[in-house]
mmCIF file with all atom_site columns, C-alpha atoms in Angstrom:
data_model
loop_
_atom_site.group_PDB
_atom_site.id
_atom_site.type_symbol
_atom_site.label_atom_id
_atom_site.label_alt_id
_atom_site.label_comp_id
_atom_site.label_asym_id
_atom_site.label_entity_id
_atom_site.label_seq_id
_atom_site.pdbx_PDB_ins_code
_atom_site.Cartn_x
_atom_site.Cartn_y
_atom_site.Cartn_z
_atom_site.occupancy
_atom_site.B_iso_or_equiv
_atom_site.pdbx_formal_charge
_atom_site.auth_seq_id
_atom_site.auth_comp_id
_atom_site.auth_asym_id
_atom_site.auth_atom_id
_atom_site.pdbx_PDB_model_num
ATOM 1   C CA . MET A 1 1   ? 42.639 -64.563 0.993   1.00 0.00 ? 1   MET A CA 1
ATOM 2   C CA . LEU A 1 2   ? 44.312 -62.471 -1.659  1.00 0.00 ? 2   LEU A CA 1
ATOM 3   C CA . GLY A 1 3   ? 44.621 -62.989 -5.397  1.00 0.00 ? 3   GLY A CA 1
ATOM 4   C CA . ARG A 1 4   ? 45.137 -61.626 -8.902  1.00 0.00 ? 4   ARG A CA 1
ATOM 5   C CA . PRO A 1 5   ? 42.770 -63.046 -11.510 1.00 0.00 ? 5   PRO A CA 1
ATOM 6   C CA . ILE A 1 6   ? 44.799 -65.149 -13.924 1.00 0.00 ? 6   ILE A CA 1
ATOM 7   C CA . GLY A 1 7   ? 42.029 -66.358 -16.202 1.00 0.00 ? 7   GLY A CA 1
ATOM 8   C CA . PRO A 1 8   ? 38.711 -68.129 -16.273 1.00 0.00 ? 8   PRO A CA 1
ATOM 9   C CA . GLU A 1 9   ? 38.409 -71.635 -14.841 1.00 0.00 ? 9   GLU A CA 1
ATOM 10  C CA . LYS A 1 10  ? 37.242 -73.941 -17.581 1.00 0.00 ? 10  LYS A CA 1
ATOM 11  C CA . GLU A 1 11  ? 34.477 -75.720 -15.667 1.00 0.00 ? 11  GLU A CA 1
ATOM 12  C CA . MET A 1 12  ? 33.108 -73.029 -13.396 1.00 0.00 ? 12  MET A CA 1
ATOM 13  C CA . GLY A 1 13  ? 33.616 -69.908 -15.466 1.00 0.00 ? 13  GLY A CA 1
ATOM 14  C CA . ALA A 1 14  ? 34.979 -68.146 -12.344 1.00 0.00 ? 14  ALA A CA 1
ATOM 15  C CA . MET A 1 15  ? 38.249 -66.281 -12.095 1.00 0.00 ? 15  MET A CA 1
ATOM 16  C CA . THR A 1 16  ? 41.104 -68.012 -10.283 1.00 0.00 ? 16  THR A CA 1
ATOM 17  C CA . LYS A 1 17  ? 43.716 -66.236 -8.214  1.00 0.00 ? 17  LYS A CA 1
ATOM 18  C CA . GLU A 1 18  ? 47.412 -66.859 -7.876  1.00 0.00 ? 18  GLU A CA 1
ATOM 19  C CA . LEU A 1 19  ? 48.196 -67.822 -4.277  1.00 0.00 ? 19  LEU A CA 1
ATOM 20  C CA . ILE A 1 20  ? 51.397 -66.487 -2.775  1.00 0.00 ? 20  ILE A CA 1
ATOM 21  C CA . LEU A 1 21  ? 52.609 -68.111 0.455   1.00 0.00 ? 21  LEU A CA 1
ATOM 22  C CA . VAL A 1 22  ? 54.621 -65.691 2.602   1.00 0.00 ? 22  VAL A CA 1
ATOM 23  C CA . VAL A 1 23  ? 56.949 -67.417 5.080   1.00 0.00 ? 23  VAL A CA 1
ATOM 24  C CA . ASP A 1 24  ? 58.518 -64.925 7.485   1.00 0.00 ? 24  ASP A CA 1
ATOM 25  C CA . ASP A 1 25  ? 58.848 -64.619 11.262  1.00 0.00 ? 25  ASP A CA 1
ATOM 26  C CA . ALA A 1 26  ? 58.307 -60.828 11.212  1.00 0.00 ? 26  ALA A CA 1
ATOM 27  C CA . VAL A 1 27  ? 54.580 -60.777 11.989  1.00 0.00 ? 27  VAL A CA 1
ATOM 28  C CA . ASP A 1 28  ? 53.909 -57.075 11.331  1.00 0.00 ? 28  ASP A CA 1
ATOM 29  C CA . SER A 1 29  ? 55.711 -56.852 8.004   1.00 0.00 ? 29  SER A CA 1
ATOM 30  C CA . THR A 1 30  ? 54.216 -60.169 6.880   1.00 0.00 ? 30  THR A CA 1
ATOM 31  C CA . GLU A 1 31  ? 50.732 -58.884 7.645   1.00 0.00 ? 31  GLU A CA 1
ATOM 32  C CA . MET A 1 32  ? 51.397 -55.675 5.716   1.00 0.00 ? 32  MET A CA 1
ATOM 33  C CA . LEU A 1 33  ? 52.791 -57.638 2.780   1.00 0.00 ? 33  LEU A CA 1
ATOM 34  C CA . THR A 1 34  ? 49.798 -59.980 2.572   1.00 0.00 ? 34  THR A CA 1
ATOM 35  C CA . GLN A 1 35  ? 47.417 -57.007 2.831   1.00 0.00 ? 35  GLN A CA 1
ATOM 36  C CA . GLY A 1 36  ? 49.269 -55.277 0.002   1.00 0.00 ? 36  GLY A CA 1
ATOM 37  C CA . LEU A 1 37  ? 49.011 -58.402 -2.122  1.00 0.00 ? 37  LEU A CA 1
ATOM 38  C CA . GLU A 1 38  ? 45.288 -58.580 -1.377  1.00 0.00 ? 38  GLU A CA 1
ATOM 39  C CA . ILE A 1 39  ? 44.730 -54.961 -2.359  1.00 0.00 ? 39  ILE A CA 1
ATOM 40  C CA . ASP A 1 40  ? 46.511 -55.683 -5.639  1.00 0.00 ? 40  ASP A CA 1
ATOM 41  C CA . GLY A 1 41  ? 44.304 -58.689 -6.318  1.00 0.00 ? 41  GLY A CA 1
ATOM 42  C CA . TYR A 1 42  ? 46.403 -61.689 -5.254  1.00 0.00 ? 42  TYR A CA 1
ATOM 43  C CA . ALA A 1 43  ? 45.479 -64.487 -2.886  1.00 0.00 ? 43  ALA A CA 1
ATOM 44  C CA . ALA A 1 44  ? 47.933 -64.821 -0.001  1.00 0.00 ? 44  ALA A CA 1
ATOM 45  C CA . ALA A 1 45  ? 48.572 -67.086 2.938   1.00 0.00 ? 45  ALA A CA 1
ATOM 46  C CA . ARG A 1 46  ? 51.249 -66.625 5.561   1.00 0.00 ? 46  ARG A CA 1
ATOM 47  C CA . ILE A 1 47  ? 53.261 -68.608 8.036   1.00 0.00 ? 47  ILE A CA 1
ATOM 48  C CA . CYS A 1 48  ? 54.732 -66.453 10.800  1.00 0.00 ? 48  CYS A CA 1
ATOM 49  C CA . ARG A 1 49  ? 55.441 -69.169 13.378  1.00 0.00 ? 49  ARG A CA 1
ATOM 50  C CA . PRO A 1 50  ? 55.171 -72.936 13.032  1.00 0.00 ? 50  PRO A CA 1
ATOM 51  C CA . VAL A 1 51  ? 52.462 -74.168 15.416  1.00 0.00 ? 51  VAL A CA 1
ATOM 52  C CA . HIS A 1 52  ? 53.772 -77.724 15.548  1.00 0.00 ? 52  HIS A CA 1
ATOM 53  C CA . GLY A 1 53  ? 57.109 -78.950 14.285  1.00 0.00 ? 53  GLY A CA 1
ATOM 54  C CA . SER A 1 54  ? 59.520 -77.083 12.092  1.00 0.00 ? 54  SER A CA 1
ATOM 55  C CA . TRP A 1 55  ? 59.198 -74.360 9.477   1.00 0.00 ? 55  TRP A CA 1
ATOM 56  C CA . LEU A 1 56  ? 59.462 -77.067 6.827   1.00 0.00 ? 56  LEU A CA 1
ATOM 57  C CA . ASP A 1 57  ? 56.632 -79.045 8.462   1.00 0.00 ? 57  ASP A CA 1
ATOM 58  C CA . ALA A 1 58  ? 54.437 -75.930 8.439   1.00 0.00 ? 58  ALA A CA 1
ATOM 59  C CA . ILE A 1 59  ? 55.159 -75.253 4.753   1.00 0.00 ? 59  ILE A CA 1
ATOM 60  C CA . TYR A 1 60  ? 54.513 -78.883 3.782   1.00 0.00 ? 60  TYR A CA 1
ATOM 61  C CA . ASP A 1 61  ? 51.229 -78.781 5.709   1.00 0.00 ? 61  ASP A CA 1
ATOM 62  C CA . VAL A 1 62  ? 50.043 -75.804 3.645   1.00 0.00 ? 62  VAL A CA 1
ATOM 63  C CA . LEU A 1 63  ? 51.236 -77.383 0.396   1.00 0.00 ? 63  LEU A CA 1
ATOM 64  C CA . ALA A 1 64  ? 49.414 -80.630 1.222   1.00 0.00 ? 64  ALA A CA 1
ATOM 65  C CA . HIS A 1 65  ? 46.079 -78.823 1.502   1.00 0.00 ? 65  HIS A CA 1
ATOM 66  C CA . THR A 1 66  ? 46.375 -75.806 -0.785  1.00 0.00 ? 66  THR A CA 1
ATOM 67  C CA . HIS A 1 67  ? 47.630 -75.091 -4.292  1.00 0.00 ? 67  HIS A CA 1
ATOM 68  C CA . VAL A 1 68  ? 50.393 -72.488 -3.954  1.00 0.00 ? 68  VAL A CA 1
ATOM 69  C CA . ASP A 1 69  ? 51.704 -70.602 -6.994  1.00 0.00 ? 69  ASP A CA 1
ATOM 70  C CA . LEU A 1 70  ? 54.715 -68.910 -5.385  1.00 0.00 ? 70  LEU A CA 1
ATOM 71  C CA . ILE A 1 71  ? 56.541 -68.902 -2.043  1.00 0.00 ? 71  ILE A CA 1
ATOM 72  C CA . LEU A 1 72  ? 58.167 -65.768 -0.625  1.00 0.00 ? 72  LEU A CA 1
ATOM 73  C CA . LEU A 1 73  ? 60.663 -67.174 1.878   1.00 0.00 ? 73  LEU A CA 1
ATOM 74  C CA . ASP A 1 74  ? 62.724 -65.188 4.376   1.00 0.00 ? 74  ASP A CA 1
ATOM 75  C CA . THR A 1 75  ? 66.358 -66.233 4.660   1.00 0.00 ? 75  THR A CA 1
ATOM 76  C CA . GLN A 1 76  ? 66.513 -66.079 8.479   1.00 0.00 ? 76  GLN A CA 1
ATOM 77  C CA . LEU A 1 77  ? 63.563 -67.615 10.332  1.00 0.00 ? 77  LEU A CA 1
ATOM 78  C CA . ILE A 1 78  ? 63.546 -67.741 14.124  1.00 0.00 ? 78  ILE A CA 1
ATOM 79  C CA . PRO A 1 79  ? 63.736 -70.312 15.603  1.00 0.00 ? 79  PRO A CA 1
ATOM 80  C CA . ARG A 1 80  ? 65.936 -72.642 13.586  1.00 0.00 ? 80  ARG A CA 1
ATOM 81  C CA . GLY A 1 81  ? 65.017 -71.837 10.021  1.00 0.00 ? 81  GLY A CA 1
ATOM 82  C CA . TYR A 1 82  ? 67.478 -70.989 7.261   1.00 0.00 ? 82  TYR A CA 1
ATOM 83  C CA . GLY A 1 83  ? 65.646 -70.038 4.076   1.00 0.00 ? 83  GLY A CA 1
ATOM 84  C CA . PRO A 1 84  ? 68.241 -71.275 1.554   1.00 0.00 ? 84  PRO A CA 1
ATOM 85  C CA . ASP A 1 85  ? 68.266 -74.744 3.150   1.00 0.00 ? 85  ASP A CA 1
ATOM 86  C CA . LEU A 1 86  ? 64.460 -74.801 3.238   1.00 0.00 ? 86  LEU A CA 1
ATOM 87  C CA . ALA A 1 87  ? 64.367 -73.722 -0.421  1.00 0.00 ? 87  ALA A CA 1
ATOM 88  C CA . ARG A 1 88  ? 66.698 -76.562 -1.435  1.00 0.00 ? 88  ARG A CA 1
ATOM 89  C CA . THR A 1 89  ? 64.586 -79.121 0.431   1.00 0.00 ? 89  THR A CA 1
ATOM 90  C CA . LEU A 1 90  ? 61.307 -77.769 -0.975  1.00 0.00 ? 90  LEU A CA 1
ATOM 91  C CA . HIS A 1 91  ? 62.752 -77.768 -4.484  1.00 0.00 ? 91  HIS A CA 1
ATOM 92  C CA . LYS A 1 92  ? 63.485 -81.511 -4.248  1.00 0.00 ? 92  LYS A CA 1
ATOM 93  C CA . THR A 1 93  ? 59.809 -82.246 -3.509  1.00 0.00 ? 93  THR A CA 1
ATOM 94  C CA . TYR A 1 94  ? 58.219 -79.430 -5.547  1.00 0.00 ? 94  TYR A CA 1
ATOM 95  C CA . PRO A 1 95  ? 60.678 -78.679 -8.377  1.00 0.00 ? 95  PRO A CA 1
ATOM 96  C CA . ASP A 1 96  ? 58.129 -76.609 -10.330 1.00 0.00 ? 96  ASP A CA 1
ATOM 97  C CA . LEU A 1 97  ? 57.093 -74.388 -7.400  1.00 0.00 ? 97  LEU A CA 1
ATOM 98  C CA . PRO A 1 98  ? 58.677 -70.928 -7.744  1.00 0.00 ? 98  PRO A CA 1
ATOM 99  C CA . ILE A 1 99  ? 60.482 -69.717 -4.625  1.00 0.00 ? 99  ILE A CA 1
ATOM 100 C CA . VAL A 1 100 ? 61.678 -66.153 -4.025  1.00 0.00 ? 100 VAL A CA 1
ATOM 101 C CA . LEU A 1 101 ? 64.049 -65.503 -1.123  1.00 0.00 ? 101 LEU A CA 1
ATOM 102 C CA . THR A 1 102 ? 63.821 -62.268 0.863   1.00 0.00 ? 102 THR A CA 1
ATOM 103 C CA . SER A 1 103 ? 66.248 -60.835 3.404   1.00 0.00 ? 103 SER A CA 1
ATOM 104 C CA . ALA A 1 104 ? 66.762 -57.733 5.487   1.00 0.00 ? 104 ALA A CA 1
ATOM 105 C CA . GLY A 1 105 ? 70.397 -58.780 5.912   1.00 0.00 ? 105 GLY A CA 1
ATOM 106 C CA . ARG A 1 106 ? 73.358 -58.340 3.650   1.00 0.00 ? 106 ARG A CA 1
ATOM 107 C CA . VAL A 1 107 ? 72.770 -59.549 0.106   1.00 0.00 ? 107 VAL A CA 1
ATOM 108 C CA . GLU A 1 108 ? 76.293 -60.991 -0.077  1.00 0.00 ? 108 GLU A CA 1
ATOM 109 C CA . GLU A 1 109 ? 75.397 -63.470 2.660   1.00 0.00 ? 109 GLU A CA 1
ATOM 110 C CA . VAL A 1 110 ? 72.631 -65.085 0.607   1.00 0.00 ? 110 VAL A CA 1
ATOM 111 C CA . PRO A 1 111 ? 73.863 -67.898 -1.614  1.00 0.00 ? 111 PRO A CA 1
ATOM 112 C CA . ASP A 1 112 ? 72.886 -67.513 -5.241  1.00 0.00 ? 112 ASP A CA 1
ATOM 113 C CA . LEU A 1 113 ? 70.456 -70.381 -5.606  1.00 0.00 ? 113 LEU A CA 1
ATOM 114 C CA . ARG A 1 114 ? 69.279 -69.070 -8.977  1.00 0.00 ? 114 ARG A CA 1
ATOM 115 C CA . SER A 1 115 ? 72.191 -70.795 -10.678 1.00 0.00 ? 115 SER A CA 1
ATOM 116 C CA . GLU A 1 116 ? 71.036 -74.065 -9.094  1.00 0.00 ? 116 GLU A CA 1
ATOM 117 C CA . ARG A 1 117 ? 67.475 -73.309 -10.334 1.00 0.00 ? 117 ARG A CA 1
ATOM 118 C CA . VAL A 1 118 ? 66.227 -73.611 -6.740  1.00 0.00 ? 118 VAL A CA 1
ATOM 119 C CA . ILE A 1 119 ? 64.887 -70.045 -6.574  1.00 0.00 ? 119 ILE A CA 1
ATOM 120 C CA . VAL A 1 120 ? 63.503 -67.707 -9.206  1.00 0.00 ? 120 VAL A CA 1
ATOM 121 C CA . GLY A 1 121 ? 64.497 -64.495 -7.478  1.00 0.00 ? 121 GLY A CA 1
ATOM 122 C CA . PHE A 1 122 ? 65.777 -62.623 -4.451  1.00 0.00 ? 122 PHE A CA 1
ATOM 123 C CA . PHE A 1 123 ? 64.609 -59.356 -2.910  1.00 0.00 ? 123 PHE A CA 1
ATOM 124 C CA . LYS A 1 124 ? 66.310 -57.295 -0.251  1.00 0.00 ? 124 LYS A CA 1
ATOM 125 C CA . LYS A 1 125 ? 63.831 -55.983 2.324   1.00 0.00 ? 125 LYS A CA 1
ATOM 126 C CA . PRO A 1 126 ? 62.099 -53.707 2.267   1.00 0.00 ? 126 PRO A CA 1
ATOM 127 C CA . PHE A 1 127 ? 61.114 -54.217 -1.341  1.00 0.00 ? 127 PHE A CA 1
ATOM 128 C CA . ASP A 1 128 ? 58.493 -52.588 -3.483  1.00 0.00 ? 128 ASP A CA 1
ATOM 129 C CA . LEU A 1 129 ? 55.667 -54.884 -4.570  1.00 0.00 ? 129 LEU A CA 1
ATOM 130 C CA . THR A 1 130 ? 56.090 -53.687 -8.141  1.00 0.00 ? 130 THR A CA 1
ATOM 131 C CA . GLU A 1 131 ? 59.472 -55.473 -8.138  1.00 0.00 ? 131 GLU A CA 1
ATOM 132 C CA . LEU A 1 132 ? 57.718 -58.695 -7.179  1.00 0.00 ? 132 LEU A CA 1
ATOM 133 C CA . TYR A 1 133 ? 54.987 -58.202 -9.783  1.00 0.00 ? 133 TYR A CA 1
ATOM 134 C CA . ARG A 1 134 ? 57.616 -57.777 -12.511 1.00 0.00 ? 134 ARG A CA 1
ATOM 135 C CA . LEU A 1 135 ? 59.026 -61.167 -11.531 1.00 0.00 ? 135 LEU A CA 1
ATOM 136 C CA . ILE A 1 136 ? 55.715 -62.990 -11.501 1.00 0.00 ? 136 ILE A CA 1
#
């Protein structure tokens, strides 16, 4: 797991780490991204393919068992996953969970969900991790 220390835990005196969940069907780039986050001190988990069910089922499964501080969500997930729709659905259940959309496609094709307060940001791939760190 990856993680940036965000402060001491009150009871244990240990440092906690912000957990970033990366949801993307591009296995190689997702692995590189999570490794980069780890090197920079963040905790990271990734979903590259849903094992059972849909992309949404896989995300909900992680959220049911793990505290996630931020989701990086690709806009086009194969098979049958459209990031903006997933973001809207997740926002209904987890309105305080920050979601950042990412896309290698044309920026104009991504709806601006920031105005709906569904997402906190958008990055066109490839993006520099320093851009992400400025956001969080």
